[in-house]
Coordinates of C-alpha atoms in Angstrom, one line a residue:
X1 CA 16.2 13.9 -6.2
X2 CA 18.8 11.2 -4.9
X3 CA 16.8 11.3 -1.6
X4 CA 13.7 10.9 -3.2
X5 CA 13.8 7.8 -5.4
X6 CA 15.9 6.4 -3.1
X7 CA 13.1 6.3 -0.9
X8 CA 10.8 5.0 -2.8
X9 CA 13.5 1.8 -3.8
X10 CA 13.4 1.1 -0.2
X11 CA 9.3 1.2 -0.1
X12 CA 9.4 -1.5 -3.2
X13 CA 12.3 -3.2 -1.2
X14 CA 10.8 -2.9 1.9
X15 CA 7.8 -5.1 0.6
X16 CA 9.7 -7.7 -0.9
X17 CA 11.7 -8.4 2.8
X18 CA 10.5 -7.1 5.6
X19 CA 6.9 -7.6 4.2
X20 CA 7.9 -11.2 3.4
X21 CA 9.4 -11.5 6.9
X22 CA 6.0 -10.5 8.7
X23 CA 4.3 -12.8 6.7
X24 CA 6.2 -16.2 7.9
X25 CA 5.9 -14.2 11.7
X26 CA 2.1 -14.6 10.7
X27 CA 1.8 -18.2 9.3
X28 CA -0.8 -17.5 6.3
X29 CA -2.8 -21.3 5.6
X30 CA -3.8 -21.5 2.3
X31 CA -5.8 -24.0 3.0
X32 CA -7.8 -22.2 5.6
X33 CA -11.4 -21.1 4.2
X34 CA -11.5 -17.5 4.9
X35 CA -14.8 -15.9 5.9
X36 CA -16.0 -14.7 2.3
X37 CA -16.7 -18.2 2.6
X38 CA -17.6 -19.4 6.1
X39 CA -19.7 -16.6 6.6
X40 CA -21.0 -15.7 2.5
X41 CA -24.2 -13.4 3.2
X42 CA -23.9 -11.7 -0.2
X43 CA -23.8 -8.2 1.4
X44 CA -20.4 -7.5 3.3
X45 CA -19.0 -12.0 3.1
X46 CA -18.8 -12.7 -0.3
X47 CA -15.4 -14.2 -2.1
X48 CA -14.2 -11.2 -4.8
X49 CA -10.4 -11.2 -6.9
X50 CA -7.5 -10.4 -5.6
X51 CA -7.3 -7.6 -7.7
X52 CA -10.6 -5.8 -7.0
X53 CA -9.5 -6.5 -3.2
X54 CA -6.1 -5.4 -3.1
X55 CA -8.0 -2.0 -5.3
X56 CA -10.4 -1.3 -3.0
X57 CA -8.7 -1.9 0.1
X58 CA -5.8 0.8 -1.6
X59 CA -8.8 2.9 -2.8
X60 CA -10.6 3.0 0.9
X61 CA -7.2 3.8 3.1
X62 CA -5.8 6.3 0.6
X63 CA -8.1 9.9 1.6
X64 CA -7.0 12.7 1.3
X65 CA -4.5 11.7 3.9
X66 CA -1.6 10.5 1.8
X67 CA -1.9 13.6 -0.1
X68 CA -2.9 16.6 2.5
X69 CA -0.6 15.3 5.3
X70 CA 2.4 14.5 3.3
X71 CA 1.5 18.7 1.6
X72 CA 1.6 19.7 5.7
X73 CA 4.5 17.3 6.8
X74 CA 6.4 19.2 3.9
X75 CA 6.9 22.0 6.2
X76 CA 9.1 20.0 8.1
X77 CA 11.4 19.2 5.4
X78 CA 12.7 16.2 4.2
X79 CA 12.8 14.4 7.8
X80 CA 9.3 14.2 6.7
X81 CA 10.5 11.5 4.2
X82 CA 12.1 9.4 7.2
X83 CA 8.8 8.7 8.8
X84 CA 7.4 8.1 5.5
X85 CA 9.4 5.1 4.5
X86 CA 10.2 3.9 8.0
X87 CA 6.6 4.4 9.2
X88 CA 5.5 2.3 6.4
X89 CA 7.8 -0.6 6.2
X90 CA 7.5 -1.5 10.2
X91 CA 4.7 0.3 11.4
X92 CA 1.9 1.0 8.6
X93 CA 2.5 -2.6 7.1
X94 CA 2.5 -4.4 9.8
X95 CA -0.3 -2.5 11.3
X96 CA -2.6 -3.2 8.2
X97 CA -1.5 -7.0 7.5
X98 CA -2.2 -8.2 10.8
X99 CA -5.5 -6.6 11.7
X100 CA -6.5 -7.8 8.3
X101 CA -5.1 -11.1 9.0
X102 CA -6.4 -11.7 12.0
X103 CA -9.9 -9.9 11.5
X104 CA -9.7 -13.0 8.9
X105 CA -8.7 -15.9 11.3
X106 CA -11.4 -14.4 13.5
X107 CA -14.7 -14.3 11.3
X108 CA -13.9 -10.9 9.3
X109 CA -14.6 -9.1 13.4
X110 CA -13.6 -5.5 13.4
X111 CA -11.3 -3.7 15.3
X112 CA -13.6 -3.8 19.2
X113 CA -14.4 -7.6 18.4
X114 CA -10.6 -8.3 18.5
X115 CA -10.0 -6.2 21.1
X116 CA -12.2 -7.5 22.9
X117 CA -11.3 -10.7 22.8
X118 CA -7.6 -10.6 22.5
X119 CA -7.4 -6.9 25.3
X120 CA -10.4 -8.1 27.4
X121 CA -13.8 -6.9 27.8
X122 CA -13.5 -3.6 29.0
X123 CA -11.3 -2.9 25.8
X124 CA -14.0 -3.8 23.2
X125 CA -16.2 -1.2 24.6
X126 CA -13.3 1.7 24.8
X127 CA -12.4 0.5 21.2
X128 CA -15.7 0.6 19.7
X129 CA -16.6 4.0 21.2
X130 CA -12.9 4.8 19.4
X131 CA -13.9 3.3 16.0
X132 CA -16.9 5.3 15.6
X133 CA -15.7 8.2 16.4
X134 CA -12.9 7.9 14.5
X135 CA -15.1 7.3 10.9
X136 CA -17.3 10.0 12.0
X137 CA -15.3 12.5 11.3
X138 CA -13.3 10.6 9.1
X139 CA -16.7 10.8 7.0
X140 CA -17.5 13.9 7.8
X141 CA -13.9 15.9 7.0
X142 CA -14.2 13.6 3.9
X143 CA -17.5 15.2 3.1
X144 CA -15.7 18.9 3.3
X145 CA -12.9 17.9 1.4
X146 CA -13.7 17.1 -1.6
X147 CA -17.0 19.3 -1.9
X148 CA -14.5 22.1 -1.7
X149 CA -12.0 20.8 -4.1
X150 CA -15.0 19.8 -6.5
X151 CA -16.3 23.8 -5.9
X152 CA -12.6 25.1 -6.6
X153 CA -12.6 23.1 -9.7
X154 CA -16.1 24.7 -11.1
X155 CA -14.9 28.6 -10.0
X156 CA -17.8 28.4 -7.6
X157 CA -20.2 28.0 -10.7
X158 CA -22.2 25.2 -8.4
X159 CA -22.6 25.8 -4.8
X160 CA -20.5 23.6 -2.1
X161 CA -23.7 22.8 -0.1
X162 CA -24.6 21.0 -4.1
X163 CA -21.7 18.2 -3.7
X164 CA -22.2 18.2 -0.2
X165 CA -25.7 16.8 -0.6
X166 CA -24.7 14.8 -3.9
X167 CA -21.5 12.8 -1.5
X168 CA -24.0 12.1 1.3
X169 CA -27.0 10.6 -0.9
X170 CA -23.5 8.6 -2.3
X171 CA -22.0 7.5 0.5
X172 CA -25.5 6.2 1.9
X173 CA -26.3 4.0 -0.9
X174 CA -22.4 2.6 -0.8
X175 CA -23.2 1.8 2.8
X176 CA -26.2 -0.1 2.2
X177 CA -26.0 -1.9 -0.5
X178 CA -23.9 -5.0 -1.0
X179 CA -20.6 -4.4 -1.2
X180 CA -20.0 -5.8 -5.1
X181 CA -23.1 -3.7 -6.2
X182 CA -21.1 0.3 -6.0
X183 CA -17.8 0.0 -4.4
X184 CA -16.7 -3.4 -6.4
X185 CA -18.0 -2.5 -9.5
X186 CA -16.5 1.4 -9.9
X187 CA -13.2 1.4 -7.4
X188 CA -11.1 -0.4 -9.6
X189 CA -12.0 2.5 -12.1
X190 CA -11.1 5.1 -9.8
X191 CA -8.1 3.1 -8.4
X192 CA -7.0 3.5 -12.3
X193 CA -7.3 7.0 -11.7
X194 CA -6.0 7.3 -8.9
X195 CA -2.3 5.3 -10.1
X196 CA -2.8 7.7 -13.1
X197 CA -2.4 10.6 -11.1
X198 CA -0.1 9.5 -9.1
X199 CA 2.0 7.8 -11.1
X200 CA 1.9 11.5 -13.7
X201 CA 3.0 13.5 -10.8
X202 CA 6.5 11.3 -9.8
X203 CA 7.2 11.0 -13.9
X204 CA 7.0 14.9 -14.2
X205 CA 8.8 15.8 -10.7
X206 CA 12.2 13.4 -12.6
X207 CA 11.6 14.4 -15.7
X208 CA 11.4 18.1 -15.1
X209 CA 14.4 17.6 -12.2
X210 CA 12.2 19.6 -9.6
X211 CA 14.7 20.1 -6.8
X212 CA 13.4 17.8 -4.7
X213 CA 15.8 18.6 -1.4
X214 CA 18.0 16.0 -0.2
X215 CA 18.0 14.2 3.0
X216 CA 18.4 16.3 6.5
X217 CA 17.1 16.1 9.7
X218 CA 16.7 19.5 10.4
X219 CA 13.2 20.8 11.4
X220 CA 11.8 23.3 8.5
X221 CA 8.9 24.3 9.9
X222 CA 8.3 28.3 9.4
X223 CA 7.0 28.0 12.8
X224 CA 9.2 26.4 14.9
X225 CA 6.3 23.0 15.6
X226 CA 8.1 20.1 16.8
X227 CA 8.9 16.9 15.2
X228 CA 8.4 14.7 17.8
X229 CA 5.3 14.3 18.1
X230 CA 4.1 16.6 15.6
X231 CA 5.4 14.8 12.5
X232 CA 3.8 11.7 13.2
X233 CA 0.2 12.6 13.6
X234 CA 0.3 15.1 10.7
X235 CA 1.6 12.5 8.4
X236 CA -0.4 9.5 9.4
X237 CA -1.4 7.9 6.5
X238 CA 1.4 7.2 4.0
X239 CA 3.2 6.0 7.1
X240 CA 0.6 4.8 10.1
X241 CA -2.4 5.3 10.0
X242 CA -5.3 3.5 12.3
X243 CA -7.7 4.6 10.2
X244 CA -6.6 1.3 8.0
X245 CA -7.9 -0.9 11.1
X246 CA -11.3 0.1 10.4
X247 CA -11.4 -0.7 6.7
X248 CA -9.0 -3.9 6.1
X249 CA -12.1 -5.6 8.0
X250 CA -14.1 -4.8 5.3
X251 CA -11.6 -7.0 3.0
X252 CA -11.3 -9.5 5.5
X253 CA -14.4 -10.7 4.5
X254 CA -13.7 -10.6 0.7
X255 CA -10.4 -12.3 0.7
X256 CA -10.3 -15.9 -1.6
X257 CA -7.1 -17.0 0.1
X258 CA -4.7 -16.4 3.4
X259 CA -1.5 -16.4 1.2
X260 CA -3.1 -12.8 -0.8
X261 CA -3.0 -11.3 2.5
X262 CA 0.7 -9.5 2.1
X263 CA -0.3 -8.1 -1.4
X264 CA -3.5 -7.2 -0.2
X265 CA -2.7 -5.7 3.1
X266 CA 1.1 -5.3 3.5
X267 CA 1.4 -4.4 -0.5
X268 CA -1.2 -1.8 -0.6
X269 CA 0.7 0.2 2.3
X270 CA 3.5 0.3 0.3
X271 CA 1.8 1.8 -2.1
X272 CA -0.1 4.8 0.2
X273 CA 3.9 4.9 1.3
X274 CA 4.6 6.1 -2.2
X275 CA 1.6 8.2 -3.0
X276 CA 2.3 10.6 0.1
X277 CA 6.2 10.4 -0.9
X278 CA 5.4 11.9 -4.2
X279 CA 3.2 14.2 -3.1
X280 CA 5.1 15.4 0.0
X281 CA 8.1 15.6 -2.7
X282 CA 5.9 17.8 -5.1
X283 CA 5.2 20.3 -2.6
X284 CA 8.4 20.7 -1.6
X285 CA 10.3 21.6 -4.7
X286 CA 7.4 23.7 -6.1
X287 CA 6.7 26.5 -3.7
X288 CA 10.3 27.8 -2.7
X289 CA 11.2 26.2 0.3
X290 CA 8.4 25.9 3.2
X291 CA 7.8 29.7 4.2
X292 CA 6.2 29.7 1.1
X293 CA 4.1 26.5 0.8
X294 CA 2.6 27.5 5.0
X295 CA 2.2 30.9 3.1
X296 CA 0.0 28.7 0.4
X297 CA -1.8 26.6 2.8
X298 CA -2.7 29.0 5.2
X299 CA -4.1 31.2 2.1
X300 CA -5.8 28.5 -0.7
X301 CA -5.5 25.5 1.4
X302 CA -4.3 21.9 0.8
X303 CA -7.2 21.3 -1.6
X304 CA -5.7 24.8 -3.6
X305 CA -1.8 23.5 -3.9
X306 CA -2.9 20.1 -4.8
X307 CA -4.4 22.4 -7.8
X308 CA -1.9 24.1 -8.0
X309 CA 1.0 20.9 -8.8
X310 CA -1.3 19.2 -10.8
X311 CA -1.6 21.9 -13.3
X312 CA 2.3 23.2 -12.9
X313 CA 3.3 20.1 -13.4
X314 CA 0.6 17.9 -16.1
X315 CA -1.0 21.2 -17.9
X316 CA -4.8 22.1 -17.6
X317 CA -6.0 19.2 -19.0
X318 CA -4.0 16.7 -17.6
X319 CA -3.7 18.5 -14.6
X320 CA -7.4 18.6 -14.5
X321 CA -7.4 14.8 -15.1
X322 CA -5.2 14.5 -11.4
X323 CA -7.1 16.9 -9.5
X324 CA -10.4 14.4 -10.2
X325 CA -8.5 11.4 -9.1
X326 CA -7.7 13.6 -5.8
X327 CA -10.9 14.5 -5.5
X328 CA -12.7 10.7 -5.7
X329 CA -9.7 10.1 -2.5
X330 CA -11.9 11.3 0.5
X331 CA -15.0 9.9 -1.1
X332 CA -13.7 6.5 -1.8
X333 CA -12.6 6.5 2.3
X334 CA -16.0 8.0 3.2
X335 CA -18.2 6.1 2.0
X336 CA -16.2 2.8 3.6
X337 CA -15.8 5.2 6.8
X338 CA -19.6 5.1 7.0
X339 CA -20.0 1.2 6.1
X340 CA -17.7 0.0 8.3
X341 CA -19.8 2.6 11.2
X342 CA -22.8 0.5 10.3
X343 CA -20.9 -3.2 10.3
X344 CA -19.4 -2.0 13.7
X345 CA -22.4 -1.0 15.1
X346 CA -24.2 -3.8 13.6
X347 CA -21.3 -6.2 14.9
X348 CA -21.6 -4.5 18.6
X349 CA -26.0 -5.1 19.0
X350 CA -25.9 -8.4 17.2
X351 CA -28.0 -7.3 14.6
X352 CA -27.4 -9.4 11.3
X353 CA -26.5 -7.6 7.9
X354 CA -28.9 -9.2 5.5
X355 CA -31.9 -7.3 5.6
X356 CA -31.5 -4.1 4.1
X357 CA -33.8 -2.6 6.5
X358 CA -31.2 -4.0 8.8
X359 CA -28.8 -1.1 7.4
X360 CA -30.9 2.0 7.1
X361 CA -31.8 1.9 10.7
X362 CA -28.2 1.3 11.7
X363 CA -27.4 3.8 9.1
X364 CA -29.7 6.5 9.8
X365 CA -28.3 8.4 13.0
X366 CA -24.5 7.8 11.8
X367 CA -25.5 9.9 9.2
X368 CA -27.8 12.7 11.1
X369 CA -24.6 12.9 13.8
X370 CA -22.2 13.4 10.4
X371 CA -24.2 15.9 9.0
X372 CA -24.7 17.6 12.4
X373 CA -20.3 17.6 12.5
X374 CA -20.2 19.8 9.2
X375 CA -21.3 22.5 10.9
X376 CA -18.2 22.6 13.0
X377 CA -15.0 24.1 12.4
X378 CA -13.0 21.3 9.8
X379 CA -9.7 22.5 11.9
X380 CA -10.5 21.3 14.9
X381 CA -12.3 18.0 13.8
X382 CA -9.0 17.1 12.0
X383 CA -7.2 17.4 14.5
X384 CA -9.3 15.3 16.2
X385 CA -9.2 13.1 13.7
X386 CA -5.3 13.2 13.6
X387 CA -5.1 12.4 17.4
X388 CA -8.3 9.6 17.5
X389 CA -6.7 8.0 14.5
X390 CA -3.3 7.2 15.4
X391 CA -4.5 5.6 18.8
X392 CA -6.5 3.7 17.0
X393 CA -3.2 2.6 15.5
X394 CA -2.2 2.7 18.3
X395 CA -4.4 0.3 20.0
X396 CA -4.3 -2.0 16.6
X397 CA -0.7 -2.7 17.4
X398 CA -1.0 -3.7 20.9
X399 CA -3.6 -6.8 19.6
X400 CA -1.3 -7.8 17.2
X401 CA 1.4 -7.8 19.5
X402 CA -1.3 -9.3 21.8
X403 CA -1.5 -12.3 18.8
X404 CA 1.2 -13.1 18.2
X405 CA 2.7 -13.3 21.7
X406 CA -0.1 -15.5 23.0
X407 CA 0.6 -17.9 19.4
X408 CA 4.4 -17.6 20.6
X409 CA 6.0 -16.0 17.2
X410 CA 7.5 -12.6 17.2
X411 CA 5.8 -10.1 18.6
X412 CA 8.3 -7.4 18.3
X413 CA 7.5 -6.5 15.5
X414 CA 4.0 -5.3 16.6
X415 CA 5.2 -4.2 19.7
X416 CA 8.1 -1.6 19.0
X417 CA 5.7 0.3 17.0
X418 CA 3.0 0.2 19.9
X419 CA 5.7 1.5 22.1
X420 CA 6.9 4.5 20.1
X421 CA 3.0 5.7 19.6
X422 CA 2.2 5.1 23.3
X423 CA 4.8 7.3 23.7
X424 CA 3.4 9.3 21.0
X425 CA 0.1 10.3 21.2
X426 CA -0.1 10.2 25.4
X427 CA 2.5 13.2 24.7
X428 CA 0.3 15.0 22.3
X429 CA -2.4 15.2 24.0
X430 CA -0.8 15.7 27.2
X431 CA 0.8 18.6 25.3
X432 CA -1.9 19.6 22.9
X433 CA -3.9 22.7 23.2
X434 CA -6.7 20.3 22.4
X435 CA -5.5 18.5 25.4
X436 CA -4.1 19.1 28.7
X437 CA -2.3 21.9 27.0
X438 CA 0.9 21.3 29.5
X439 CA 4.7 22.5 29.2
X440 CA 6.4 20.1 26.4
X441 CA 9.5 18.9 29.3
X442 CA 6.1 18.0 31.6
X443 CA 4.4 16.1 28.7
X444 CA 7.2 14.0 28.0
X445 CA 7.9 13.3 31.3
X446 CA 4.3 12.1 31.9
X447 CA 3.9 10.1 28.3
X448 CA 6.9 8.1 29.2
X449 CA 5.2 6.9 32.5
X450 CA 2.0 6.3 30.9
X451 CA 3.9 4.2 27.8
X452 CA 5.9 1.9 30.4
X453 CA 3.2 1.4 32.3
X454 CA 1.1 0.2 29.1
X455 CA 4.0 -1.4 28.0
X456 CA 4.1 -3.8 31.8
X457 CA 0.1 -4.6 31.9
X458 CA 0.7 -5.2 28.0
X459 CA 3.6 -8.2 29.1
X460 CA 1.8 -9.0 33.1
X461 CA -1.3 -9.7 30.6
X462 CA 0.0 -11.1 27.6
X463 CA 1.3 -14.4 29.8
X464 CA -1.6 -14.5 32.1
X465 CA -3.5 -14.9 28.7
X466 CA -1.0 -17.2 27.0
X467 CA -1.7 -19.5 30.3
X468 CA -5.5 -19.3 29.6
X469 CA -5.0 -20.8 26.0
X470 CA -6.9 -18.4 24.3
X471 CA -8.2 -19.6 20.6
X472 CA -6.5 -17.8 18.4
X473 CA -8.8 -18.5 15.3
X474 CA -12.8 -19.2 15.0
X475 CA -12.7 -23.5 13.9
X476 CA -13.5 -24.0 10.6
X477 CA -12.3 -27.4 10.2
X478 CA -16.1 -28.5 9.7
X479 CA -16.7 -26.1 6.9
X480 CA -13.2 -27.6 4.9
X481 CA -14.3 -30.8 5.3
X482 CA -17.9 -30.1 3.8
X483 CA -16.7 -28.1 1.0
X484 CA -14.8 -28.6 -1.6
X485 CA -11.2 -26.7 -1.8
X486 CA -11.6 -23.3 -3.3
X487 CA -8.0 -21.3 -4.9
X488 CA -7.8 -17.7 -6.1

């Protein structure tokens, strides 16, 4: 229990210390107009209150990832706690803050546009493909998982396909309607339900003095799966997730003031880390060790474990509300995943989104492809999602490092986690059966070479781009002169 409480404390301290340091490095400008005003269209660009933005950001990034991932990561033992804390503070928080703030400085641009500007035009096309693939996988995975949870909740009384159809209908509406109509209206209530369920589980752990294992570097995985690189892909949401880089531009287009960025982007990453800590601790403490947990994952699945933890810790009635809180998480990440896909494609082909028909004809093919993907094996989808997710995080961190390098600021805050994740995702895809399936020692050697080459390429490119005086931000001085000052 000491490790668990200490980890929660470190996450909170990280927000007020390292989060403040990252903010100081970036240098937000309170009086600089944000895209919510300069690009206002009443659909994707419109100012919303900072509390609403924070809750939308949290609900968008907190799918089943910070719950299912930590439950799977709990198989490795307390070493999972280390990655959640260090990853959240020094990688995930930095990743989310920089992608959100750089997007604000560049008219609410999505990751492909930022990659094209700071990493080169070729990277724009690469990242665009990566982002669309990732969002399609997220959206598809987040149709199946909540449908299964709802099916279990009603004990099979309603066919799972009914829930799938209803979720798809909701996703379509959330994708094409203005952000303040559905997402901006219901997310605060969903956020309250999420916080209620998570805090309830956390309090129950402490109150019941649950046997949460103390800090250990021992790998307890029953199948002997390697900590590196697998743990760092298994636990993504809650520590570091490239999916967040696709979500932050949604809120960068509704943020009123740059000074709200640390609370909205870095702060909500810390909140997600706390969610991950609670569920990882619950999984480790309630099932008599990793062997039993592994058996449960194989039999009732992670969704079933969520149901077991909730009812065991909170009782059948309150536990049911907790399960509902978990069910809405993937749904509220799936809707923003499809929305982000629609926005990225629209930006890429330069189609304005003010007219609803423009949104519909872009969204329709996305949903058709997603429906086809629902027929694929969930486990296989999840493996590809993990790799695509962390590869996207790696790219986003390199973009952040490039932005800071060109601006002559402390780029190491992004470059160090970028280098680490380059090594991680390279090792995984070279070693994994879904990749090249090479032995681990060979995979590590190849990945080390890849990481060194990419790092060298970054510095060569960064020095060149700094000499070219690439503008770090769009010019909003004319807008500021014409309009009145704004506040939060």
